[in-house]
Amino acid sequence: MDSYPAIEDHGLIGDLQTAALVTCDGTVDWFCAPRFDSPSIFAALLDKEKGGYFRIAPHDVRYVTKQLYLPGTPILITRFISADGVAEVMDFMPVTGERATDAHRLVRLVTMVRGSMRFRLECRPRFDYAREGHQLERHRNGYVFRSRSATLTFNPVDPVRQLISERGDIRDEGGDLVAYGTLNEGDSGGVVLETAGTEPRIISPEEVQGIFEWTRDYWRRWLERSRYTGRWREMVERSAITLKLMTYAPTGAMIAAPTAALPELIGGTRNWDYRYTWVRDTSFSVHALLGLGFTEEVSRYMDWLDERIREAGDHRDPLKIMYRVDGSSDLHEDVLDHLEGYRGSRPVRIGNGAADQLQLDIHGEALYAMHLADEQGIRVSHQVWKSTVRLVDWLCGHWDQADAGIWESRHHPRNYTFGRVMSWVALDRAIRLATRTGRPGDITSWTEQRNRIYNQVMDRGYDRDRGTFVQAYDETVLDAALLAMPAVGFVTPSDPLWRSTLNAIERELVSDSLVHRYDPVHSPDGLPGHEGTFNMCTFWYVEALARSGRLDDARLTFEKMFTFSNHLGLYAEEIAATGEQIGNYPQAFSHLSLINSALALNDLLDAEADARRHR
């Protein structure tokens, strides 16, 4: 690879256990196996020289590229358009199912639509984050890349000669495979890469067509379960597919993003590994998925969350903020010094040291999700409820302390207002659950503590001189997390205290409709440098505007956000001052908050239209 593509110049494909990123020029530059959080096989995204990649693209031809998804699916089509002709590369991963497996397939099919082009194929894996060497084994019907800990089988699609035309056009470059082939109009070819594969074989066109049709039909049948028929349906459905792609089918856990160490500032140090399940992120996804009708996904996640609640409650410990997709919690953070990082953004981190932080707000998100699921008939077992009671009892005795906050500050702990608000949510939803279901719990104590939290937030979390809720007690800094206060029911959107807070956030944290989390200059987080605006916060802003009755402003801000998505409707974590997407990509929180904003705004616009009709 000659240079780094823009973060947004990628499409996402996956099989519900792992995923890959494909650039606009036909390069797979990020792929980990057998799980999202496994070591990489291709990681040129983090080091263009050392990371490894798999590229199929025209050779010695001037072309432009266009990329799209096959409608209703995550099957990616990259089109190469030149004066000599038009070709398409189709990339997808067949869904693996709910049993964890080491065997994953990445299918790459090339079709010459018009004219003629010569193609160059380069398969250059670098196993274990480029820490392991490998050998290329030539077999009768294909190739095997073999390292100490893994294998990657290269299975050509028949007719082989159309993509790899002659024996002299194939060569071993130090263990990497480089090949050339000329395709004429109507020709096709392809490759199926397989992890943990056996003897390579030539795959017939009929077999690969069957794999394609099965994958296409799986995703379209899944999407048909959506009951959303409102505005912005295409963006909502693309976000739903993206969230599904980031869900680990064997457990139902959703990762925050399929990438690691993509920077929040190009050349900066805010480079984190997001290939894990945040209780906060996935719990907020429950509202989005239920709103679209995907109750099965919610049920699977709640089973996973129930286990984490049992583990915490039975030991009378708080929830951890994040886990691996299998529920384990060893996320030791390490630095890959041998990789230069995306566009020189170092350090390249794997693992996540924030996993052991105390963040009080996650208990509110967990109980919020449990309450929403219960309203839809997805109820917890007796044993899980007993563990939930222990967890809520723990919170009653520990909510009034400093913590690391929603933004995982690596500075000193503080008394974050949002953490107190979400502790209030945890107790409030626990009371509602116990009351509605008739299950036991110390409702008297829970109510007393809930009311104490409420009064404390109103007394210490609101700065009367500024007329706004603040990030932390005894401070004056604003925090975009407060935009969620009306959505969780802590304040009403018409409350003057809230309206003045919204106005202050608009003045200080909103830039051309995009929202910063906070001002790191006045709220040190223990890290150097600055960051972009947070997509999640902008979508929260849309919902806050809508709930405050400012529907025109909300709709304009929402549709402005569409201009910051990439060509496929995908969002990273942040938007840079240049308008580029930055941070890990695609980001689950961006897409689930897009869905939640669409649901709320669509309902309020419908209500307004209905009111006009009846005047």
Coordinates of C-alpha atoms in Angstrom, one line a residue:
M1 CA 0.0 0.0 0.0
D2 CA 1.3 3.4 -1.0
S3 CA -0.6 5.5 1.5
Y4 CA -3.4 5.4 4.1
P5 CA -7.0 5.6 2.9
A6 CA -9.3 7.9 4.7
I7 CA -11.1 6.1 7.6
E8 CA -14.4 6.7 5.9
D9 CA -13.2 5.2 2.6
H10 CA -14.1 1.7 3.9
G11 CA -17.0 -0.6 3.8
L12 CA -17.7 -3.2 6.5
I13 CA -18.4 -6.9 5.9
G14 CA -18.8 -9.6 8.5
D15 CA -20.2 -13.0 9.5
L16 CA -21.5 -12.2 13.0
Q17 CA -18.3 -13.5 14.7
T18 CA -15.7 -11.2 13.1
A19 CA -15.5 -8.5 10.4
A20 CA -13.3 -7.0 7.8
L21 CA -12.9 -3.5 6.3
V22 CA -12.6 -3.0 2.5
T23 CA -11.3 0.2 1.0
C24 CA -12.7 2.0 -2.0
D25 CA -9.8 0.6 -4.1
G26 CA -10.5 -3.0 -3.3
T27 CA -8.1 -3.6 -0.4
V28 CA -8.9 -5.6 2.7
D29 CA -6.8 -3.7 5.2
W30 CA -8.3 -4.9 8.5
F31 CA -9.4 -8.4 9.4
C32 CA -9.1 -10.3 12.7
A33 CA -10.0 -13.9 13.2
P34 CA -11.5 -16.0 14.6
R35 CA -13.3 -13.3 16.7
F36 CA -13.6 -9.5 16.6
D37 CA -11.0 -9.2 19.4
S38 CA -8.6 -11.8 18.0
P39 CA -5.1 -10.9 16.6
S40 CA -5.2 -9.4 13.1
I41 CA -4.4 -11.2 9.8
F42 CA -4.6 -8.0 7.8
A43 CA -3.8 -4.7 9.6
A44 CA -2.4 -2.3 6.9
L45 CA -4.9 0.2 8.4
L46 CA -2.5 0.5 11.3
D47 CA 0.8 0.1 9.4
K48 CA 0.7 0.3 5.6
E49 CA 4.2 -1.3 5.3
K50 CA 4.0 -4.0 8.0
G51 CA 0.4 -4.6 8.7
G52 CA -0.6 -6.8 5.7
Y53 CA -3.5 -6.6 3.2
F54 CA -5.3 -8.3 0.4
R55 CA -5.9 -6.2 -2.7
I56 CA -7.7 -6.9 -6.0
A57 CA -7.7 -3.9 -8.4
P58 CA -7.0 -3.0 -12.0
H59 CA -3.3 -2.8 -12.9
D60 CA -1.8 0.0 -15.0
V61 CA -5.3 1.5 -15.6
R62 CA -6.5 4.9 -14.7
Y63 CA -9.9 4.5 -13.0
V64 CA -12.4 5.9 -10.6
T65 CA -14.1 3.8 -8.0
K66 CA -17.7 3.7 -6.6
Q67 CA -18.8 1.6 -3.7
L68 CA -22.3 0.5 -2.6
Y69 CA -24.0 -2.3 -0.7
L70 CA -26.3 -4.7 -2.4
P71 CA -29.6 -3.4 -1.1
G72 CA -30.8 -4.9 2.1
T73 CA -27.5 -6.6 2.8
P74 CA -23.9 -6.0 3.9
I75 CA -22.6 -7.5 0.7
L76 CA -20.2 -4.8 -0.6
I77 CA -19.7 -4.0 -4.3
T78 CA -16.7 -2.0 -5.4
R79 CA -16.9 -0.7 -9.0
F80 CA -13.9 0.2 -11.1
I81 CA -14.7 2.5 -13.9
S82 CA -12.3 3.4 -16.7
A83 CA -12.2 4.2 -20.4
D84 CA -11.2 0.6 -20.9
G85 CA -14.2 -0.9 -19.1
V86 CA -16.2 -1.4 -15.9
A87 CA -15.4 -4.1 -13.4
E88 CA -16.9 -5.0 -10.0
V89 CA -15.4 -6.7 -7.0
M90 CA -18.0 -8.2 -4.6
D91 CA -17.0 -8.8 -1.0
F92 CA -18.9 -10.6 1.7
M93 CA -18.6 -13.1 4.5
P94 CA -21.1 -16.0 4.8
V95 CA -22.8 -16.0 8.2
T96 CA -21.3 -18.5 10.5
G97 CA -24.1 -19.2 13.0
E98 CA -24.4 -19.2 16.8
R99 CA -21.7 -21.7 17.5
A100 CA -18.2 -20.2 18.0
T101 CA -15.8 -21.4 15.3
D102 CA -12.3 -20.8 14.1
A103 CA -13.4 -21.3 10.4
H104 CA -14.4 -18.1 8.7
R105 CA -14.7 -17.3 5.0
L106 CA -14.0 -14.1 3.1
V107 CA -15.4 -14.2 -0.4
R108 CA -14.0 -11.9 -3.1
L109 CA -15.6 -12.2 -6.6
V110 CA -14.6 -10.2 -9.7
T111 CA -16.8 -9.6 -12.7
M112 CA -16.0 -7.7 -15.9
V113 CA -19.1 -5.8 -16.7
R114 CA -17.9 -4.0 -19.9
G115 CA -14.7 -3.8 -21.8
S116 CA -11.4 -5.4 -20.7
M117 CA -9.0 -4.8 -17.8
R118 CA -5.8 -6.4 -16.4
F119 CA -6.0 -7.0 -12.7
R120 CA -3.3 -7.3 -10.0
L121 CA -4.0 -9.5 -6.9
E122 CA -1.9 -9.2 -3.8
C123 CA -2.4 -11.3 -0.8
R124 CA 0.0 -10.3 2.0
P125 CA -1.2 -11.6 5.4
R126 CA 0.7 -10.6 8.6
F127 CA -0.4 -12.8 11.4
D128 CA -0.8 -11.8 15.1
Y129 CA -0.6 -8.0 14.5
A130 CA 2.4 -8.6 12.2
R131 CA 4.4 -10.3 15.0
E132 CA 4.5 -13.7 13.4
G133 CA 6.2 -14.7 10.2
H134 CA 4.6 -17.2 7.7
Q135 CA 5.3 -19.5 4.8
L136 CA 3.4 -19.8 1.5
E137 CA 2.6 -23.4 0.6
R138 CA 1.7 -24.1 -3.0
H139 CA -0.8 -26.9 -3.4
R140 CA -2.4 -28.4 -6.5
N141 CA -5.6 -26.4 -6.2
G142 CA -4.6 -23.4 -4.3
Y143 CA -2.3 -22.0 -1.5
V144 CA -1.9 -22.0 2.2
F145 CA -0.4 -19.2 4.3
R146 CA 0.9 -20.8 7.4
S147 CA 2.2 -19.1 10.6
R148 CA 3.0 -20.5 14.0
S149 CA -0.5 -20.0 15.3
A150 CA -2.8 -19.8 12.3
T151 CA -3.4 -20.7 8.7
L152 CA -5.1 -18.9 5.8
T153 CA -6.3 -21.0 2.9
F154 CA -6.5 -19.4 -0.6
N155 CA -9.2 -21.2 -2.6
P156 CA -9.6 -20.0 -6.2
V157 CA -13.0 -19.8 -7.8
D158 CA -13.3 -21.6 -11.2
P159 CA -12.4 -20.8 -13.9
V160 CA -9.1 -19.9 -12.3
R161 CA -7.5 -18.8 -15.6
Q162 CA -9.8 -15.8 -15.9
L163 CA -8.4 -14.0 -12.8
I164 CA -5.0 -15.7 -12.7
S165 CA -4.4 -16.3 -16.4
E166 CA -1.0 -18.1 -16.7
R167 CA 1.4 -19.9 -14.4
G168 CA 4.0 -17.2 -15.2
D169 CA 1.6 -14.5 -13.8
I170 CA 1.7 -16.0 -10.3
R171 CA 4.6 -15.5 -8.0
D172 CA 5.7 -16.0 -4.4
E173 CA 7.2 -12.7 -3.0
G174 CA 8.7 -13.7 0.2
G175 CA 5.7 -15.7 1.4
D176 CA 3.2 -13.4 -0.2
L177 CA 1.1 -14.2 -3.3
V178 CA 1.1 -11.8 -6.2
A179 CA -0.8 -12.6 -9.4
Y180 CA -2.0 -11.0 -12.6
G181 CA -4.9 -11.7 -14.9
T182 CA -6.9 -10.1 -17.7
L183 CA -10.7 -10.1 -17.7
N184 CA -12.8 -9.5 -20.8
E185 CA -16.5 -8.6 -20.8
G186 CA -18.5 -11.3 -19.2
D187 CA -15.5 -13.0 -17.5
S188 CA -15.5 -13.6 -13.8
G189 CA -13.2 -15.0 -11.2
G190 CA -12.6 -14.9 -7.5
V191 CA -11.1 -16.2 -4.3
V192 CA -12.5 -17.6 -1.1
L193 CA -10.1 -17.1 1.9
E194 CA -10.7 -19.4 4.8
T195 CA -9.2 -19.3 8.3
A196 CA -8.5 -22.6 9.9
G197 CA -9.1 -24.2 6.5
T198 CA -7.9 -27.6 5.3
E199 CA -6.5 -28.6 1.9
P200 CA -7.2 -25.8 -0.7
R201 CA -9.6 -26.6 -3.4
I202 CA -11.0 -24.9 -6.5
I203 CA -14.6 -23.7 -5.8
S204 CA -17.1 -24.1 -8.6
P205 CA -19.2 -21.1 -9.8
E206 CA -22.3 -23.0 -8.8
E207 CA -21.1 -23.4 -5.2
V208 CA -20.0 -19.7 -4.8
Q209 CA -23.3 -18.6 -6.3
G210 CA -25.1 -20.7 -3.7
I211 CA -23.0 -19.1 -0.9
F212 CA -23.8 -15.7 -2.3
E213 CA -27.6 -16.3 -2.6
W214 CA -27.8 -17.8 0.9
T215 CA -25.9 -14.8 2.4
R216 CA -28.1 -12.3 0.5
D217 CA -31.3 -14.0 1.5
Y218 CA -30.3 -14.4 5.1
W219 CA -29.8 -10.6 5.5
R220 CA -32.9 -9.7 3.6
R221 CA -35.0 -12.0 5.6
W222 CA -33.5 -10.5 8.8
L223 CA -34.2 -7.0 7.7
E224 CA -37.8 -7.8 6.8
R225 CA -38.4 -8.3 10.5
S226 CA -38.0 -4.5 11.0
R227 CA -41.3 -2.8 11.6
Y228 CA -39.9 0.7 11.0
T229 CA -41.8 2.5 8.2
G230 CA -41.0 6.1 9.1
R231 CA -38.8 8.8 7.6
W232 CA -35.1 8.2 6.8
R233 CA -35.8 4.4 6.5
E234 CA -32.7 3.7 4.3
M235 CA -30.4 5.3 6.9
V236 CA -32.1 3.6 9.8
E237 CA -32.0 0.2 8.1
R238 CA -28.3 0.6 7.2
S239 CA -27.6 1.4 10.8
A240 CA -29.5 -1.6 12.0
I241 CA -27.5 -3.9 9.6
T242 CA -24.3 -2.3 10.9
L243 CA -25.3 -3.0 14.5
K244 CA -26.1 -6.6 13.6
L245 CA -22.7 -6.9 11.9
M246 CA -21.1 -5.9 15.2
T247 CA -23.0 -8.5 17.2
Y248 CA -21.2 -11.7 18.2
A249 CA -23.8 -14.4 17.4
P250 CA -22.7 -17.1 19.9
T251 CA -23.4 -14.8 22.9
G252 CA -25.5 -11.9 21.6
A253 CA -22.9 -9.3 22.8
M254 CA -22.3 -6.2 20.7
I255 CA -18.9 -4.7 20.3
A256 CA -18.3 -0.9 20.3
A257 CA -16.5 -1.1 16.9
P258 CA -14.6 -3.7 14.9
T259 CA -11.3 -1.7 14.9
A260 CA -8.5 -0.9 17.3
A261 CA -6.3 2.2 17.7
L262 CA -7.9 4.4 15.1
P263 CA -7.1 7.9 16.3
E264 CA -9.4 10.6 17.7
L265 CA -6.8 13.1 16.4
I266 CA -4.6 12.3 13.5
G267 CA -1.0 11.9 14.9
G268 CA -2.4 12.0 18.4
T269 CA -2.4 9.5 21.3
R270 CA -6.1 9.0 21.9
N271 CA -6.0 5.6 20.2
W272 CA -8.1 2.9 21.9
D273 CA -9.2 -0.7 21.3
Y274 CA -13.0 -0.8 20.8
R275 CA -13.4 -4.5 20.0
Y276 CA -15.2 -5.2 23.2
T277 CA -18.7 -5.0 24.7
W278 CA -19.5 -1.9 26.7
V279 CA -22.4 -2.3 29.0
R280 CA -23.3 1.3 28.3
D281 CA -23.3 1.1 24.5
T282 CA -25.2 -2.1 24.2
S283 CA -27.7 -1.3 26.8
F284 CA -28.6 1.9 24.9
S285 CA -29.0 -0.3 21.8
V286 CA -31.9 -2.1 23.5
H287 CA -34.1 0.9 22.9
A288 CA -33.1 1.1 19.3
L289 CA -33.5 -2.6 18.5
L290 CA -36.9 -2.8 20.3
G291 CA -38.1 0.3 18.5
L292 CA -37.3 -1.5 15.2
G293 CA -38.9 -4.8 16.3
F294 CA -35.7 -6.8 16.7
T295 CA -36.8 -8.5 19.9
E296 CA -34.7 -11.7 19.4
E297 CA -31.5 -9.6 19.4
V298 CA -32.5 -7.9 22.6
S299 CA -33.4 -11.2 24.2
R300 CA -29.9 -12.6 23.3
Y301 CA -28.1 -9.5 24.7
M302 CA -30.2 -9.6 27.9
D303 CA -29.1 -13.2 28.4
W304 CA -25.5 -12.0 28.2
L305 CA -26.1 -9.0 30.4
D306 CA -28.0 -11.2 33.0
E307 CA -24.8 -13.3 33.4
R308 CA -22.7 -10.2 34.0
I309 CA -25.3 -9.0 36.6
R310 CA -25.2 -12.4 38.3
E311 CA -21.4 -12.3 38.4
A312 CA -21.4 -8.8 39.9
G313 CA -24.3 -9.2 42.2
D314 CA -23.2 -12.6 43.6
H315 CA -19.9 -11.0 44.5
R316 CA -21.5 -7.8 45.7
D317 CA -19.3 -5.9 43.2
P318 CA -20.2 -3.2 40.6
L319 CA -20.5 -4.1 37.0
K320 CA -17.4 -3.7 34.9
I321 CA -17.8 -1.2 32.1
M322 CA -16.7 -3.6 29.4
Y323 CA -16.1 -7.2 28.7
R324 CA -15.0 -9.5 25.9
V325 CA -17.8 -10.9 23.8
D326 CA -17.6 -14.2 25.7
G327 CA -18.1 -12.3 29.0
S328 CA -14.6 -12.6 30.2
S329 CA -13.0 -9.4 31.6
D330 CA -9.3 -9.7 31.1
L331 CA -8.7 -6.7 28.8
H332 CA -5.0 -6.0 29.7
E333 CA -3.9 -3.0 27.7
D334 CA -0.7 -3.4 25.6
V335 CA 1.1 -1.3 23.1
L336 CA 2.3 -2.6 19.7
D337 CA 5.5 -0.6 19.4
H338 CA 6.4 -2.2 16.0
L339 CA 3.3 -0.7 14.3
E340 CA 3.5 3.0 13.3
G341 CA -0.3 3.6 13.7
Y342 CA -2.8 5.0 11.3
R343 CA -1.0 8.0 9.6
G344 CA 1.6 7.8 12.3
S345 CA -0.8 8.0 15.2
R346 CA 0.9 6.3 18.1
P347 CA 0.7 4.4 20.4
V348 CA -1.2 1.5 18.8
R349 CA -3.1 0.0 21.7
I350 CA -4.8 -3.4 22.0
G351 CA -6.7 -4.3 25.1
N352 CA -8.3 -1.5 27.1
G353 CA -7.1 -0.4 30.5
A354 CA -10.3 1.5 31.2
A355 CA -12.0 -1.9 31.8
D356 CA -11.3 -1.8 35.5
Q357 CA -12.5 1.8 36.1
L358 CA -15.4 2.5 38.3
Q359 CA -18.2 4.1 36.3
L360 CA -21.4 4.5 38.2
D361 CA -23.5 5.4 35.2
I362 CA -23.4 1.9 33.7
H363 CA -25.7 0.5 36.4
G364 CA -28.3 3.0 35.1
E365 CA -27.9 1.9 31.5
A366 CA -28.1 -1.8 32.5
L367 CA -31.3 -1.3 34.5
Y368 CA -32.7 0.9 31.8
A369 CA -32.3 -1.9 29.3
M370 CA -33.7 -4.5 31.7
H371 CA -36.8 -2.3 32.2
L372 CA -37.4 -1.7 28.5
A373 CA -37.0 -5.4 27.8
D374 CA -39.4 -6.3 30.6
E375 CA -42.0 -4.1 29.1
Q376 CA -41.8 -6.2 25.9
G377 CA -42.1 -9.4 27.8
I378 CA -38.4 -10.2 28.0
R379 CA -38.2 -11.0 31.7
V380 CA -35.3 -12.0 33.8
S381 CA -35.2 -15.3 35.8
H382 CA -35.6 -15.6 39.5
Q383 CA -31.8 -16.1 40.0
V384 CA -31.0 -13.0 37.9
W385 CA -33.5 -10.9 39.8
K386 CA -31.8 -12.0 43.1
S387 CA -28.5 -10.9 41.6
T388 CA -30.1 -7.6 40.4
V389 CA -31.3 -6.9 43.9
R390 CA -27.8 -7.4 45.3
L391 CA -26.4 -5.1 42.6
V392 CA -29.0 -2.4 43.4
D393 CA -28.3 -2.8 47.1
W394 CA -24.6 -2.3 46.4
L395 CA -25.4 0.9 44.4
C396 CA -27.4 2.2 47.3
G397 CA -24.3 2.1 49.5
H398 CA -21.8 3.3 46.9
W399 CA -23.4 5.9 44.5
D400 CA -22.1 8.9 46.4
Q401 CA -18.5 8.7 45.4
A402 CA -16.2 9.9 42.7
D403 CA -15.7 7.8 39.6
A404 CA -14.1 7.9 36.1
G405 CA -17.3 9.0 34.4
I406 CA -18.9 8.1 31.1
W407 CA -15.9 9.4 29.0
E408 CA -13.5 7.1 30.9
S409 CA -11.2 9.9 32.1
R410 CA -7.7 8.8 33.0
H411 CA -7.4 11.8 35.2
H412 CA -8.4 11.9 38.9
P413 CA -11.9 10.6 39.8
R414 CA -14.6 13.3 40.1
N415 CA -18.3 13.5 41.2
Y416 CA -19.8 13.4 37.7
T417 CA -23.4 14.7 37.4
F418 CA -24.2 12.1 34.7
G419 CA -23.0 9.3 36.9
R420 CA -25.4 10.4 39.6
V421 CA -28.3 10.9 37.1
M422 CA -27.8 7.3 35.8
S423 CA -27.6 6.0 39.4
W424 CA -31.0 7.6 39.9
V425 CA -32.1 5.8 36.7
A426 CA -30.9 2.5 38.1
L427 CA -32.8 2.8 41.3
D428 CA -35.9 4.3 39.6
R429 CA -36.1 1.4 37.1
A430 CA -35.4 -1.2 39.8
I431 CA -38.4 0.2 41.7
R432 CA -40.6 0.1 38.6
L433 CA -39.6 -3.5 37.9
A434 CA -40.2 -4.7 41.4
T435 CA -43.5 -2.9 41.6
R436 CA -44.7 -4.1 38.2
T437 CA -43.7 -7.8 38.5
G438 CA -44.3 -8.1 42.3
R439 CA -40.8 -9.3 42.8
P440 CA -39.0 -8.7 46.2
G441 CA -36.7 -5.8 46.8
D442 CA -36.1 -3.2 49.5
I443 CA -38.2 -0.7 47.7
T444 CA -38.3 1.6 50.8
S445 CA -34.5 1.9 50.8
W446 CA -34.3 2.1 47.1
T447 CA -36.8 5.0 47.0
E448 CA -35.0 6.8 49.8
Q449 CA -31.7 6.6 47.9
R450 CA -33.3 7.5 44.6
N451 CA -34.7 10.7 46.2
R452 CA -31.4 11.5 47.8
I453 CA -29.7 11.3 44.4
Y454 CA -32.3 13.5 42.8
N455 CA -32.0 16.2 45.5
Q456 CA -28.2 16.1 45.4
V457 CA -28.1 16.5 41.6
M458 CA -30.5 19.5 41.8
D459 CA -28.4 21.0 44.7
R460 CA -24.9 20.3 43.5
G461 CA -25.1 19.4 39.8
Y462 CA -26.8 22.6 38.8
D463 CA -24.8 25.8 38.8
R464 CA -27.3 28.6 39.6
D465 CA -24.9 31.3 38.6
R466 CA -24.5 29.9 35.1
G467 CA -28.0 28.6 34.9
T468 CA -27.0 25.1 33.8
F469 CA -26.3 21.6 34.8
V470 CA -22.6 20.9 34.9
Q471 CA -20.2 18.0 34.2
A472 CA -19.2 17.5 37.9
Y473 CA -20.0 18.9 41.3
D474 CA -18.4 22.1 42.3
E475 CA -17.3 22.8 38.7
T476 CA -18.6 25.0 35.9
V477 CA -17.7 22.8 32.9
L478 CA -20.5 21.6 30.6
D479 CA -20.9 18.0 29.4
A480 CA -22.8 16.7 26.3
A481 CA -23.7 13.6 28.2
L482 CA -26.3 15.8 30.0
L483 CA -28.2 15.9 26.7
A484 CA -29.6 12.4 27.7
M485 CA -31.3 13.7 30.9
P486 CA -34.7 14.2 29.3
A487 CA -34.6 10.9 27.4
V488 CA -34.1 8.9 30.6
G489 CA -36.8 10.9 32.4
F490 CA -34.7 12.8 35.0
V491 CA -36.0 16.2 33.8
T492 CA -38.8 17.2 31.6
P493 CA -37.9 18.9 28.3
S494 CA -40.0 21.9 29.3
D495 CA -38.3 22.5 32.6
P496 CA -36.6 25.9 32.7
L497 CA -33.5 24.4 34.3
W498 CA -33.2 22.0 31.4
R499 CA -33.9 24.7 28.7
S500 CA -31.2 26.9 30.1
T501 CA -28.8 23.9 30.0
L502 CA -29.6 23.1 26.4
N503 CA -29.0 26.8 25.5
A504 CA -25.6 26.7 27.3
I505 CA -24.6 23.5 25.5
E506 CA -25.5 25.1 22.2
R507 CA -23.3 28.1 22.9
E508 CA -20.3 26.3 24.2
L509 CA -20.2 22.7 22.8
V510 CA -22.1 22.9 19.4
S511 CA -20.2 23.9 16.3
D512 CA -22.2 24.0 13.1
S513 CA -24.7 21.6 14.6
L514 CA -21.9 19.1 15.6
V515 CA -21.4 18.5 19.3
H516 CA -18.2 18.2 21.4
R517 CA -18.3 16.0 24.5
Y518 CA -16.7 18.6 26.7
D519 CA -13.9 21.2 26.5
P520 CA -10.7 19.3 27.4
V521 CA -8.9 22.6 28.0
H522 CA -11.2 23.4 31.0
S523 CA -11.9 19.8 31.9
P524 CA -8.6 17.9 31.9
D525 CA -8.9 14.2 31.1
G526 CA -5.3 13.1 31.6
L527 CA -4.5 13.0 27.9
P528 CA -2.7 15.4 25.6
G529 CA -4.3 17.0 22.5
H530 CA -7.8 17.6 21.4
E531 CA -10.5 15.6 19.6
G532 CA -13.3 16.0 17.2
T533 CA -17.0 16.3 17.7
F534 CA -18.8 13.1 18.9
N535 CA -21.4 11.7 16.5
M536 CA -23.3 10.1 19.4
C537 CA -23.5 13.5 21.2
T538 CA -24.8 15.1 18.0
F539 CA -27.6 12.6 17.7
W540 CA -28.4 13.1 21.4
Y541 CA -28.6 16.8 20.6
V542 CA -31.1 16.1 17.9
E543 CA -33.3 14.1 20.3
A544 CA -33.0 16.8 23.0
L545 CA -34.1 19.5 20.5
A546 CA -37.0 17.4 19.3
R547 CA -38.2 16.7 22.9
S548 CA -37.9 20.4 23.7
G549 CA -40.4 21.2 20.9
R550 CA -37.8 22.5 18.4
L551 CA -38.7 20.1 15.6
D552 CA -37.4 22.2 12.7
D553 CA -34.0 22.7 14.4
A554 CA -33.9 19.0 15.2
R555 CA -34.8 17.8 11.7
L556 CA -32.2 20.1 10.1
T557 CA -29.5 19.0 12.5
F558 CA -30.4 15.4 11.9
E559 CA -30.3 15.7 8.2
K560 CA -27.0 17.7 8.3
M561 CA -25.5 14.6 10.1
F562 CA -26.3 12.5 7.0
T563 CA -23.8 14.6 5.1
F564 CA -21.1 13.5 7.4
S565 CA -21.7 9.8 6.9
N566 CA -19.6 8.1 4.3
H567 CA -20.8 6.9 0.9
L568 CA -22.3 3.8 2.5
G569 CA -24.1 5.5 5.3
L570 CA -21.5 4.5 7.9
Y571 CA -20.2 6.6 10.8
A572 CA -17.0 6.5 12.9
E573 CA -16.9 7.8 16.4
E574 CA -16.1 11.4 15.6
I575 CA -15.9 14.2 13.0
A576 CA -12.7 16.1 12.7
A577 CA -12.6 19.9 12.2
T578 CA -11.8 19.1 8.5
G579 CA -15.1 17.2 8.2
E580 CA -13.3 13.8 8.0
Q581 CA -14.4 10.8 10.1
I582 CA -12.0 9.9 12.8
G583 CA -11.8 7.4 15.7
N584 CA -12.8 3.7 15.5
Y585 CA -15.0 2.7 12.7
P586 CA -17.8 2.1 12.3
Q587 CA -19.0 3.0 15.8
A588 CA -22.0 1.2 17.3
F589 CA -22.9 4.1 19.5
S590 CA -23.1 6.4 16.5
H591 CA -25.5 4.1 14.7
L592 CA -27.7 3.2 17.7
S593 CA -28.1 6.8 18.6
L594 CA -29.0 7.6 15.0
I595 CA -31.8 5.0 15.2
N596 CA -33.0 6.4 18.6
S597 CA -33.0 9.9 17.2
A598 CA -34.9 8.8 14.2
L599 CA -37.5 7.0 16.3
A600 CA -38.1 9.9 18.6
L601 CA -38.0 12.6 15.9
N602 CA -40.3 10.7 13.5
D603 CA -42.9 10.1 16.2
L604 CA -42.9 13.8 17.2
L605 CA -43.2 14.9 13.6
D606 CA -46.1 12.6 13.1
A607 CA -47.8 13.9 16.2
E608 CA -47.3 17.5 15.0
A609 CA -48.7 16.7 11.6
D610 CA -51.7 14.9 13.2
A611 CA -52.3 17.9 15.4
R612 CA -52.3 20.2 12.4
R613 CA -54.9 18.0 10.7
H614 CA -57.2 18.2 13.6
R615 CA -57.0 22.0 14.2

